[in-house]
mmCIF file of C-alpha atoms in Angstrom:
data_model
loop_
_atom_site.group_PDB
_atom_site.id
_atom_site.type_symbol
_atom_site.label_atom_id
_atom_site.label_comp_id
_atom_site.label_asym_id
_atom_site.label_seq_id
_atom_site.Cartn_x
_atom_site.Cartn_y
_atom_site.Cartn_z
ATOM 1 C CA MET A 120 -63.594 -41.039 -6.927
ATOM 2 C CA SER A 121 -65.392 -39.082 -9.673
ATOM 3 C CA ASN A 122 -63.761 -40.947 -12.549
ATOM 4 C CA GLU A 123 -66.829 -43.054 -13.373
ATOM 5 C CA LEU A 124 -68.040 -45.033 -16.367
ATOM 6 C CA SER A 125 -71.510 -46.401 -17.023
ATOM 7 C CA SER A 126 -72.230 -50.044 -16.212
ATOM 8 C CA VAL A 127 -72.281 -50.836 -19.935
ATOM 9 C CA GLU A 128 -68.907 -49.200 -20.510
ATOM 10 C CA ILE A 129 -67.386 -51.090 -17.556
ATOM 11 C CA ALA A 130 -68.855 -54.363 -18.855
ATOM 12 C CA GLU A 131 -67.326 -53.686 -22.274
ATOM 13 C CA LEU A 132 -63.899 -53.029 -20.744
ATOM 14 C CA ILE A 133 -64.064 -56.156 -18.562
ATOM 15 C CA CYS A 134 -65.119 -58.389 -21.473
ATOM 16 C CA THR A 135 -62.286 -57.005 -23.585
ATOM 17 C CA ARG A 136 -59.738 -57.475 -20.794
ATOM 18 C CA ILE A 137 -60.834 -61.022 -19.977
ATOM 19 C CA SER A 138 -60.848 -61.980 -23.659
ATOM 20 C CA HIS A 139 -57.312 -60.626 -23.995
ATOM 21 C CA ASP A 140 -56.146 -62.585 -20.952
ATOM 22 C CA LEU A 141 -57.623 -65.860 -22.256
ATOM 23 C CA VAL A 142 -57.118 -65.776 -26.007
ATOM 24 C CA GLY A 143 -53.387 -66.543 -25.930
ATOM 25 C CA ASN A 144 -53.874 -69.913 -24.257
ATOM 26 C CA VAL A 145 -56.873 -70.705 -26.457
ATOM 27 C CA GLY A 146 -54.436 -70.290 -29.340
ATOM 28 C CA VAL A 147 -51.959 -72.618 -27.637
ATOM 29 C CA ILE A 148 -54.603 -75.348 -27.393
ATOM 30 C CA ALA A 149 -55.613 -74.732 -31.020
ATOM 31 C CA ASN A 150 -51.995 -75.314 -32.035
ATOM 32 C CA GLY A 151 -52.047 -78.593 -30.120
ATOM 33 C CA VAL A 152 -55.176 -79.659 -31.988
ATOM 34 C CA GLU A 153 -53.461 -78.919 -35.305
ATOM 35 C CA LEU A 154 -50.508 -81.099 -34.330
ATOM 36 C CA LEU A 155 -52.900 -83.856 -33.276
ATOM 37 C CA GLU A 156 -54.728 -83.694 -36.588
ATOM 38 C CA GLU A 157 -51.448 -84.128 -38.435
ATOM 39 C CA GLY A 158 -51.181 -87.539 -36.785
ATOM 40 C CA ASP A 159 -47.427 -87.515 -36.153
ATOM 41 C CA VAL A 160 -46.924 -89.739 -33.084
ATOM 42 C CA GLU A 161 -43.529 -88.164 -32.439
ATOM 43 C CA PHE A 162 -45.343 -85.077 -31.133
ATOM 44 C CA LEU A 163 -47.710 -86.857 -28.730
ATOM 45 C CA ASP A 164 -45.712 -85.939 -25.626
ATOM 46 C CA ASP A 165 -45.510 -82.317 -26.788
ATOM 47 C CA ILE A 166 -49.248 -82.284 -27.488
ATOM 48 C CA ARG A 167 -50.049 -83.636 -24.035
ATOM 49 C CA SER A 168 -47.867 -80.933 -22.505
ATOM 50 C CA ILE A 169 -49.540 -78.238 -24.597
ATOM 51 C CA PHE A 170 -53.031 -79.354 -23.583
ATOM 52 C CA LYS A 171 -52.113 -79.714 -19.910
ATOM 53 C CA THR A 172 -50.457 -76.302 -19.682
ATOM 54 C CA GLY A 173 -53.006 -74.425 -21.782
ATOM 55 C CA SER A 174 -56.080 -75.916 -20.122
ATOM 56 C CA GLY A 175 -54.554 -75.378 -16.666
ATOM 57 C CA VAL A 176 -53.969 -71.693 -17.320
ATOM 58 C CA LEU A 177 -57.452 -71.228 -18.765
ATOM 59 C CA ALA A 178 -59.124 -72.992 -15.843
ATOM 60 C CA SER A 179 -57.166 -71.018 -13.232
ATOM 61 C CA ARG A 180 -57.890 -67.675 -14.857
ATOM 62 C CA LEU A 181 -61.573 -68.427 -15.461
ATOM 63 C CA LYS A 182 -62.084 -69.469 -11.822
ATOM 64 C CA PHE A 183 -60.449 -66.241 -10.654
ATOM 65 C CA PHE A 184 -62.456 -64.065 -13.053
ATOM 66 C CA ARG A 185 -65.658 -65.823 -11.930
ATOM 67 C CA LEU A 186 -64.994 -64.860 -8.306
ATOM 68 C CA ALA A 187 -63.724 -61.348 -9.041
ATOM 69 C CA PHE A 188 -66.318 -60.258 -11.619
ATOM 70 C CA GLY A 189 -69.186 -62.758 -11.319
ATOM 71 C CA LEU A 190 -72.215 -62.812 -9.066
ATOM 72 C CA ASN A 191 -71.536 -63.052 -5.350
ATOM 73 C CA ASN A 192 -71.674 -66.541 -3.838
ATOM 74 C CA THR A 193 -70.822 -68.298 -0.581
ATOM 75 C CA ASN A 194 -67.385 -69.254 -1.899
ATOM 76 C CA LEU A 195 -66.271 -65.687 -1.188
ATOM 77 C CA GLU A 196 -66.589 -66.493 2.529
ATOM 78 C CA ASP A 197 -64.315 -69.530 2.289
ATOM 79 C CA PHE A 198 -60.895 -67.903 2.637
ATOM 80 C CA ASP A 199 -58.944 -71.133 2.078
ATOM 81 C CA PHE A 200 -60.830 -71.731 -1.178
ATOM 82 C CA VAL A 201 -60.393 -68.128 -2.333
ATOM 83 C CA LYS A 202 -56.706 -68.105 -1.453
ATOM 84 C CA GLU A 203 -56.136 -71.245 -3.525
ATOM 85 C CA ILE A 204 -57.951 -69.685 -6.502
ATOM 86 C CA VAL A 205 -55.839 -66.525 -6.209
ATOM 87 C CA ASN A 206 -52.556 -68.423 -5.887
ATOM 88 C CA ASN A 207 -53.379 -70.524 -8.947
ATOM 89 C CA TYR A 208 -54.233 -67.367 -10.892
ATOM 90 C CA LEU A 209 -50.996 -65.630 -9.905
ATOM 91 C CA GLN A 210 -49.013 -68.693 -11.003
ATOM 92 C CA THR A 211 -50.335 -68.160 -14.534
ATOM 93 C CA LEU A 212 -48.849 -64.648 -14.544
ATOM 94 C CA GLY A 213 -45.384 -65.156 -13.091
ATOM 95 C CA ASN A 214 -42.814 -67.831 -13.822
ATOM 96 C CA LYS A 215 -40.569 -70.077 -11.744
ATOM 97 C CA ASN A 216 -37.757 -67.514 -11.803
ATOM 98 C CA TYR A 217 -39.932 -64.478 -11.066
ATOM 99 C CA PRO A 218 -43.139 -65.700 -9.404
ATOM 100 C CA ILE A 219 -45.891 -63.529 -7.994
ATOM 101 C CA MET A 220 -46.516 -64.610 -4.401
ATOM 102 C CA LEU A 221 -49.418 -63.911 -2.050
ATOM 103 C CA ASP A 222 -49.465 -63.076 1.656
ATOM 104 C CA TRP A 223 -53.152 -63.372 2.597
ATOM 105 C CA LYS A 224 -54.450 -62.219 5.981
ATOM 106 C CA LEU A 225 -58.090 -61.350 5.343
ATOM 107 C CA GLU A 226 -60.603 -61.623 8.196
ATOM 108 C CA ASN A 227 -63.813 -60.042 6.859
ATOM 109 C CA SER A 228 -65.553 -61.578 3.824
ATOM 110 C CA THR A 229 -67.286 -58.245 3.158
ATOM 111 C CA TYR A 230 -64.070 -57.161 1.455
ATOM 112 C CA THR A 231 -63.266 -60.400 -0.411
ATOM 113 C CA LYS A 232 -64.510 -59.360 -3.841
ATOM 114 C CA ALA A 233 -62.846 -55.950 -3.661
ATOM 115 C CA VAL A 234 -59.588 -57.564 -2.516
ATOM 116 C CA LEU A 235 -59.678 -59.946 -5.497
ATOM 117 C CA VAL A 236 -59.991 -57.026 -7.882
ATOM 118 C CA MET A 237 -57.203 -55.144 -6.098
ATOM 119 C CA ILE A 238 -54.972 -58.219 -6.371
ATOM 120 C CA MET A 239 -55.555 -58.244 -10.122
ATOM 121 C CA ILE A 240 -54.671 -54.544 -10.259
ATOM 122 C CA MET A 241 -51.507 -55.119 -8.213
ATOM 123 C CA SER A 242 -50.412 -58.068 -10.345
ATOM 124 C CA ASP A 243 -50.414 -55.853 -13.443
ATOM 125 C CA ILE A 244 -47.720 -53.517 -12.113
ATOM 126 C CA PHE A 245 -45.013 -56.147 -11.545
ATOM 127 C CA ILE A 246 -42.180 -56.389 -14.032
ATOM 128 C CA ARG A 247 -40.227 -59.334 -12.578
ATOM 129 C CA GLY A 248 -42.451 -60.824 -9.949
ATOM 130 C CA GLY A 249 -42.919 -59.973 -6.293
ATOM 131 C CA LYS A 250 -45.470 -60.411 -3.532
ATOM 132 C CA ILE A 251 -48.959 -59.041 -2.977
ATOM 133 C CA ASN A 252 -49.830 -58.460 0.661
ATOM 134 C CA VAL A 253 -53.384 -58.503 2.009
ATOM 135 C CA VAL A 254 -53.473 -57.362 5.642
ATOM 136 C CA SER A 255 -56.454 -56.885 7.969
ATOM 137 C CA GLU A 256 -55.894 -54.291 10.680
ATOM 138 C CA ASN A 257 -58.283 -52.289 12.877
ATOM 139 C CA GLY A 258 -61.301 -53.059 10.699
ATOM 140 C CA ARG A 259 -59.449 -52.015 7.565
ATOM 141 C CA VAL A 260 -57.862 -54.081 4.798
ATOM 142 C CA ARG A 261 -54.589 -52.939 3.284
ATOM 143 C CA VAL A 262 -53.401 -54.318 -0.052
ATOM 144 C CA PHE A 263 -49.941 -53.516 -1.347
ATOM 145 C CA PRO A 264 -47.171 -55.045 -3.507
ATOM 146 C CA ILE A 265 -43.499 -55.489 -2.713
ATOM 147 C CA SER A 266 -40.740 -56.605 -5.058
ATOM 148 C CA ASP A 267 -36.988 -56.888 -5.204
ATOM 149 C CA TYR A 268 -37.259 -55.424 -8.685
ATOM 150 C CA SER A 269 -38.704 -52.222 -10.052
ATOM 151 C CA MET A 270 -42.427 -52.000 -10.769
ATOM 152 C CA SER A 271 -44.117 -50.141 -13.606
ATOM 153 C CA ASP A 272 -44.177 -46.467 -12.621
ATOM 154 C CA GLU A 273 -46.423 -45.689 -15.590
ATOM 155 C CA LYS A 274 -49.067 -48.228 -14.576
ATOM 156 C CA ILE A 275 -48.920 -47.177 -10.928
ATOM 157 C CA LYS A 276 -49.432 -43.548 -11.950
ATOM 158 C CA THR A 277 -52.361 -44.407 -14.223
ATOM 159 C CA VAL A 278 -54.101 -46.511 -11.560
ATOM 160 C CA LYS A 279 -53.719 -43.709 -9.025
ATOM 161 C CA ASN A 280 -55.016 -41.135 -11.504
ATOM 162 C CA ILE A 281 -58.138 -43.196 -12.182
ATOM 163 C CA LEU A 282 -58.806 -43.840 -8.490
ATOM 164 C CA ASN A 283 -58.257 -40.173 -7.664
ATOM 165 C CA GLY A 284 -60.818 -39.142 -10.266
ATOM 166 C CA GLU A 285 -58.443 -37.550 -12.752
ATOM 167 C CA GLU A 286 -59.525 -37.522 -16.382
ATOM 168 C CA THR A 287 -58.127 -40.659 -18.016
ATOM 169 C CA GLU A 288 -58.829 -42.280 -21.368
ATOM 170 C CA PRO A 289 -60.652 -45.580 -20.626
ATOM 171 C CA SER A 290 -58.581 -48.655 -21.476
ATOM 172 C CA ALA A 291 -59.370 -52.372 -21.134
ATOM 173 C CA GLN A 292 -56.005 -52.803 -19.439
ATOM 174 C CA TYR A 293 -57.404 -50.857 -16.485
ATOM 175 C CA ALA A 294 -60.858 -52.446 -16.515
ATOM 176 C CA PRO A 295 -60.339 -53.836 -12.966
ATOM 177 C CA VAL A 296 -59.753 -50.291 -11.673
ATOM 178 C CA TYR A 297 -63.028 -48.969 -13.098
ATOM 179 C CA PHE A 298 -64.850 -52.067 -11.837
ATOM 180 C CA LEU A 299 -63.364 -51.534 -8.368
ATOM 181 C CA ILE A 300 -64.701 -47.977 -8.232
ATOM 182 C CA SER A 301 -68.196 -49.179 -9.158
ATOM 183 C CA LEU A 302 -68.054 -52.150 -6.781
ATOM 184 C CA LEU A 303 -66.971 -50.105 -3.766
ATOM 185 C CA ARG A 304 -69.690 -47.547 -4.374
ATOM 186 C CA LYS A 305 -72.294 -50.319 -4.567
ATOM 187 C CA GLN A 306 -71.027 -51.916 -1.351
ATOM 188 C CA LYS A 307 -70.627 -48.528 0.361
ATOM 189 C CA ILE A 308 -66.959 -49.237 1.092
ATOM 190 C CA ASN A 309 -64.432 -46.411 1.352
ATOM 191 C CA LEU A 310 -61.152 -46.585 -0.547
ATOM 192 C CA TYR A 311 -57.959 -44.726 0.314
ATOM 193 C CA VAL A 312 -54.945 -44.438 -1.968
ATOM 194 C CA ILE A 313 -51.871 -44.157 0.237
ATOM 195 C CA ASN A 314 -49.483 -41.381 -0.762
ATOM 196 C CA SER A 315 -46.338 -43.367 -1.559
ATOM 197 C CA PRO A 316 -44.190 -44.144 -4.628
ATOM 198 C CA ASN A 317 -45.770 -47.607 -4.865
ATOM 199 C CA LEU A 318 -49.410 -48.587 -5.115
ATOM 200 C CA GLU A 319 -50.970 -49.114 -1.699
ATOM 201 C CA LEU A 320 -54.740 -49.286 -1.219
ATOM 202 C CA VAL A 321 -56.856 -49.376 1.934
ATOM 203 C CA VAL A 322 -60.554 -50.208 2.183
ATOM 204 C CA GLU A 323 -62.890 -49.917 5.159
#
């Protein structure tokens, strides 16, 4: 994995990506405030719905980003807690017709942070929902997506290129991939990109 960026460059990409993922719902809440300031009581139910939805999405995404990119803490060892955070995050990405589901079978908390980042990477390649599988087997953890619909071949190719060390123009969209490379090196964890049409990653 020779495709490396400096810690400052990775931080810049992550900040840009997180800002992008949050700003839309900040705008939704701002619109609700504008309606509230207009004082039209006919919109009160709509305003409540706007605030509830927007704040829920922001809270779920911030909690996930805190675990995935923040300082390590004991919560990473609480699999039930982490799984709930991940499920809530994935619900903000899919919809009721095409949800993104999670099948979580992690046994070693050493890999929790890396798995969170890989889940974020996997969630980006769905087009119409699917399921992200996290499977512990023989001391390894395998993370892979499945879907009844096609996934983004372009994004899968780009992720693989970055992980395989091929020269790629840095983009905030792929900030989790660059962070994963840095994280695994710091934790002395090996990563394997399975040779398949889809994106399948193994860490040990």
